[in-house]
XYZ file of C-alpha atoms in Angstrom:
345
model
C 0.041 -0.042 -0.239
C 1.216 3.008 -0.916
C 0.568 6.881 -1.574
C 2.355 9.502 -3.791
C 2.194 13.056 -4.573
C 3.231 14.928 -7.824
C 2.683 18.818 -7.730
C 1.196 20.120 -11.036
C 0.891 24.203 -11.896
C -1.645 26.645 -9.611
C -0.999 25.108 -6.342
C -2.843 21.525 -7.870
C -1.611 18.457 -6.463
C -2.118 15.103 -7.909
C -2.569 11.794 -5.450
C -2.019 8.425 -6.160
C -3.175 5.742 -3.828
C -2.181 2.049 -4.636
C -3.095 -1.206 -2.730
C -1.078 -4.471 -2.687
C -3.078 -5.794 -5.928
C -2.246 -3.035 -8.163
C -5.568 -1.210 -8.274
C -4.763 2.380 -8.447
C -6.893 5.706 -7.982
C -5.322 9.072 -8.894
C -6.995 11.846 -7.119
C -6.324 16.372 -8.008
C -6.647 18.502 -5.096
C -8.723 20.689 -7.797
C -12.083 19.392 -7.248
C -11.644 16.274 -5.744
C -11.217 14.567 -8.990
C -10.735 10.801 -9.506
C -8.536 10.967 -12.610
C -7.944 7.424 -12.799
C -8.575 4.013 -11.658
C -6.684 1.141 -12.638
C -8.501 -2.353 -12.095
C -7.574 -5.690 -12.722
C -9.942 -7.703 -15.526
C -10.492 -11.388 -15.382
C -6.908 -12.491 -17.356
C -5.113 -9.925 -14.235
C -4.095 -7.212 -16.547
C -4.409 -3.578 -14.825
C -5.905 -0.998 -16.926
C -8.499 2.369 -16.383
C -11.275 2.186 -15.665
C -12.837 5.822 -15.908
C -12.957 8.609 -18.128
C -10.280 10.899 -17.769
C -9.039 13.920 -19.541
C -5.220 13.452 -21.709
C -3.644 16.698 -20.363
C -4.830 17.800 -16.951
C -5.305 20.796 -17.454
C -8.790 20.065 -19.249
C -10.521 20.082 -15.538
C -9.493 23.421 -15.153
C -13.395 24.105 -16.971
C -14.405 20.051 -17.246
C -17.796 20.783 -18.764
C -18.791 17.344 -18.163
C -17.801 16.467 -14.623
C -15.421 14.052 -15.465
C -14.072 12.430 -11.673
C -15.537 15.365 -9.989
C -17.074 16.327 -6.081
C -20.029 17.391 -6.635
C -21.716 19.961 -4.781
C -23.637 21.553 -2.484
C -26.022 19.928 -4.513
C -25.768 17.600 -6.524
C -28.524 17.467 -10.065
C -30.959 20.138 -11.053
C -32.608 22.883 -9.478
C -35.629 23.662 -10.937
C -35.293 27.705 -11.946
C -32.635 27.723 -9.785
C -34.367 28.894 -6.730
C -35.799 27.304 -3.787
C -37.222 28.239 -0.466
C -36.192 27.689 2.614
C -37.584 29.266 6.600
C -39.751 31.273 4.251
C -37.068 32.694 2.504
C -36.290 32.395 -1.012
C -32.729 32.157 -2.693
C -31.872 32.490 -6.221
C -28.555 30.397 -7.528
C -26.911 30.777 -10.922
C -28.309 29.914 -14.042
C -25.630 27.787 -15.905
C -27.776 25.732 -17.501
C -30.260 27.292 -19.380
C -33.022 28.989 -16.918
C -31.464 25.789 -14.349
C -28.560 25.354 -11.704
C -26.561 22.770 -12.075
C -24.396 20.561 -9.863
C -23.613 23.049 -7.502
C -22.774 25.822 -10.283
C -19.480 27.204 -11.612
C -18.421 27.895 -7.663
C -19.293 24.364 -7.139
C -17.537 22.299 -5.029
C -16.075 20.174 -8.558
C -14.224 24.185 -8.460
C -12.403 24.574 -5.419
C -9.247 23.047 -4.442
C -9.382 21.070 -1.325
C -7.447 20.646 1.507
C -6.360 17.029 1.654
C -4.460 14.792 4.303
C -3.201 11.898 3.260
C -3.167 8.742 5.710
C -1.799 4.969 5.476
C -3.291 2.007 7.229
C -2.306 -1.538 7.362
C -5.222 -2.656 4.985
C -5.798 0.679 3.714
C -4.829 4.170 2.210
C -6.396 7.140 1.548
C -7.040 10.776 1.276
C -9.387 13.128 3.616
C -10.442 16.273 1.433
C -11.600 19.452 3.438
C -14.026 22.253 2.732
C -15.128 25.297 4.207
C -18.011 26.996 2.357
C -18.672 30.617 3.361
C -22.147 31.674 3.848
C -23.260 32.878 0.745
C -20.936 31.555 -1.393
C -23.036 30.301 -5.355
C -26.166 31.634 -3.440
C -26.214 29.442 -0.836
C -27.029 30.246 2.754
C -25.323 28.504 5.508
C -21.139 28.161 6.614
C -20.496 24.449 5.709
C -17.600 22.123 6.834
C -17.202 19.316 4.098
C -15.043 16.377 4.473
C -14.742 13.624 2.184
C -13.035 10.818 2.712
C -11.369 8.856 -0.088
C -10.295 5.210 0.987
C -8.702 2.353 -1.262
C -8.583 -0.917 0.490
C -6.710 -4.073 0.059
C -9.714 -5.997 -1.286
C -10.031 -3.773 -4.282
C -12.783 -1.786 -2.804
C -12.824 2.154 -3.093
C -14.434 4.015 -0.608
C -16.207 7.599 -0.621
C -17.828 8.931 2.508
C -19.218 12.020 3.107
C -19.889 13.906 6.266
C -20.827 18.269 6.410
C -22.472 20.542 8.848
C -24.334 23.870 8.873
C -24.585 26.884 10.652
C -27.828 27.638 8.447
C -30.284 25.560 7.037
C -29.237 24.395 3.514
C -29.475 22.131 0.726
C -26.754 19.647 0.326
C -26.511 16.638 -1.311
C -23.039 15.442 -2.552
C -21.992 12.362 -4.580
C -19.084 11.910 -6.939
C -19.315 12.202 -11.275
C -16.871 9.171 -11.943
C -17.829 7.938 -16.297
C -17.593 4.292 -15.632
C -16.256 1.985 -18.406
C -15.280 -1.652 -17.654
C -13.589 -2.531 -20.587
C -10.083 -1.605 -19.937
C -8.863 1.545 -21.817
C -11.948 2.544 -22.970
C -11.613 -0.450 -25.460
C -15.310 -0.562 -25.912
C -18.884 1.620 -25.416
C -21.431 0.722 -23.041
C -23.677 -1.056 -24.976
C -22.786 -4.983 -23.893
C -22.051 -3.347 -20.395
C -24.261 -4.942 -17.682
C -26.242 -3.396 -14.887
C -28.692 -4.357 -12.316
C -30.170 -2.095 -10.297
C -32.439 -2.349 -6.744
C -34.944 0.321 -8.325
C -38.864 -0.300 -8.771
C -39.219 3.541 -9.557
C -37.779 6.653 -11.381
C -38.128 10.022 -11.553
C -40.172 11.647 -14.983
C -38.142 14.360 -16.423
C -39.675 17.268 -18.779
C -37.759 18.692 -21.574
C -35.259 20.806 -20.212
C -34.804 17.576 -17.808
C -36.273 18.445 -15.111
C -38.595 16.393 -12.242
C -41.603 17.005 -12.989
C -43.138 15.308 -9.848
C -43.992 11.905 -10.791
C -42.585 8.658 -9.879
C -42.617 6.293 -13.143
C -42.617 2.014 -12.835
C -39.713 0.434 -14.163
C -42.003 -2.362 -14.651
C -42.065 -2.892 -18.724
C -39.667 0.331 -19.612
C -36.449 0.551 -20.589
C -35.631 1.526 -16.869
C -36.194 -1.914 -15.500
C -33.139 -2.718 -14.454
C -33.750 -5.148 -11.776
C -32.389 -7.341 -13.449
C -28.727 -7.674 -14.688
C -29.252 -6.347 -18.962
C -27.167 -4.836 -21.276
C -27.251 -1.241 -20.602
C -27.841 -0.468 -24.737
C -30.786 -1.912 -24.459
C -32.323 0.826 -21.925
C -30.584 3.885 -24.030
C -31.265 2.854 -27.267
C -35.181 2.696 -26.486
C -37.317 5.437 -28.355
C -39.590 6.452 -25.381
C -40.351 10.294 -24.824
C -37.941 9.377 -21.520
C -35.559 8.421 -23.342
C -35.802 11.175 -25.978
C -35.344 13.763 -23.628
C -32.789 12.750 -21.740
C -30.388 12.715 -25.223
C -31.599 8.978 -26.186
C -29.999 8.494 -22.879
C -30.938 7.604 -19.780
C -30.010 10.848 -16.970
C -33.012 9.984 -14.434
C -33.322 9.202 -11.028
C -33.703 5.767 -10.065
C -35.101 5.336 -6.327
C -33.726 2.270 -4.448
C -36.480 -0.010 -3.244
C -36.379 -0.366 0.915
C -34.965 -3.262 2.103
C -31.933 -4.917 4.144
C -29.844 -4.832 0.353
C -26.415 -3.874 1.160
C -25.694 -3.952 -2.750
C -28.027 -1.506 -5.338
C -26.002 -1.729 -8.112
C -24.238 -4.150 -10.303
C -21.972 -3.524 -13.407
C -19.802 -5.891 -15.378
C -18.297 -5.918 -18.937
C -18.552 -10.085 -19.929
C -15.390 -9.167 -22.528
C -12.945 -8.485 -19.900
C -14.554 -9.989 -16.885
C -14.475 -6.957 -15.150
C -17.235 -6.762 -11.761
C -18.000 -3.652 -10.171
C -21.145 -4.102 -6.966
C -22.123 -0.553 -5.470
C -23.080 -0.640 -2.146
C -24.554 2.418 -0.445
C -26.716 4.761 2.244
C -28.011 7.035 -0.482
C -31.984 6.573 -1.044
C -31.258 6.417 -4.740
C -29.186 7.812 -7.457
C -29.029 9.283 -11.114
C -27.440 6.558 -13.439
C -25.955 8.586 -16.681
C -25.139 6.869 -19.922
C -22.972 10.128 -21.384
C -25.693 10.666 -24.400
C -24.134 14.140 -24.384
C -20.900 13.744 -24.362
C -19.667 15.545 -27.480
C -17.057 13.870 -29.755
C -13.129 15.040 -30.341
C -12.249 15.967 -26.467
C -8.963 13.670 -25.682
C -8.862 11.443 -23.055
C -6.248 9.121 -21.978
C -6.977 6.488 -23.658
C -8.159 7.705 -27.116
C -11.164 10.225 -28.172
C -14.338 11.197 -26.758
C -17.563 9.587 -27.922
C -21.608 9.210 -26.766
C -21.788 6.400 -24.706
C -18.454 5.684 -22.986
C -18.891 5.970 -19.951
C -21.811 5.379 -17.381
C -22.152 7.754 -14.084
C -23.394 6.121 -10.977
C -24.464 9.130 -8.930
C -25.789 8.041 -5.804
C -27.092 11.237 -4.276
C -30.906 12.626 -2.686
C -33.081 14.123 -4.648
C -32.799 17.983 -5.353
C -36.593 18.056 -6.719
C -37.733 17.051 -3.187
C -37.171 21.049 -2.680
C -39.957 21.491 -4.869
C -42.308 18.853 -4.687
C -43.299 16.475 -2.326
C -42.272 12.433 -1.975
C -38.938 12.583 -2.710
C -35.568 12.653 -0.423
C -34.993 15.349 0.967
C -31.903 17.563 0.736
C -32.389 20.020 3.702
C -29.189 20.056 6.069
C -30.383 21.868 9.588
C -28.259 23.543 12.248
C -26.735 20.371 14.812
C -27.233 17.764 12.304
C -24.594 16.107 10.426
C -24.538 14.853 6.614
C -23.355 11.747 7.022
C -22.920 8.958 3.972
C -20.796 6.486 2.375
C -21.288 4.285 -1.290
C -18.108 1.780 -2.088
C -17.403 0.542 -5.146
C -16.322 -2.811 -4.753
C -14.572 -4.663 -7.801
C -13.982 -7.948 -8.822
C -13.981 -10.177 -11.608
C -16.835 -12.435 -13.361
């Protein structure tokens, strides 16, 4: 187990976590961005399974949020406004008339304080950031800690902790794009995914939740049994169409005692990933709107090249009843974790 640090420009640093199996995770202090994740296939070959830029300077803008920590609120806030305790707050419009992923001053755009740690069976990083009251239009001084832990058994854990001195919306996630084929060898079409979810959230033409929950039964969004992702995003329903011929929807996890909420596998490489989380749901995004022509580490970008599993609560709860809430109050502690475990078929 080891940790290495490389100094880049603009006070940026890149941390490399490696376990004794050779699994490796690279992280920037800028945006908490995961730039690379090397995982063995069925033959033991270590290859990168996340999308990342060939030139780290491209993370400065990073419109696709590759690998980034997302906050204060992951997802879209309708009309860039919300009301808490009788007071209305207006946020930046950074996607049409709506507010996406914390805006231009979101957590993906800040330099985090990083404290590396080493244990007998794990190495990791504690990332800390103190958001000032009013920053980005959000209320409250908020202290945030995000811990990345690479375990010896090829588990990668992200745990989030936060507190505030004013009532404020908060739901954090990581925006890594996974492609288990390794080194972007194939698109997502034949990669198999299962999701422990009976319901997903209906979107309008601007990708804003309508307030309606739809049953997955009989739809392209039914991943209760593992199936190729292409079966889901190649469908021609209205919900696929509004998402840019794909999936960019919030799935509400079923309430049960299952720790594993998502599985993903690539039948060619044999890589398998399971996602365990205590979050109430997640956005699955199949990179429908990923533009062509971006220089990535293993080639050029194209549609359907990576899938995001954005475990989080739902910002739709700021405008609709019946959605997992995102409001954090003084005296409360925001605490959640998501664990990615890697193996082979």
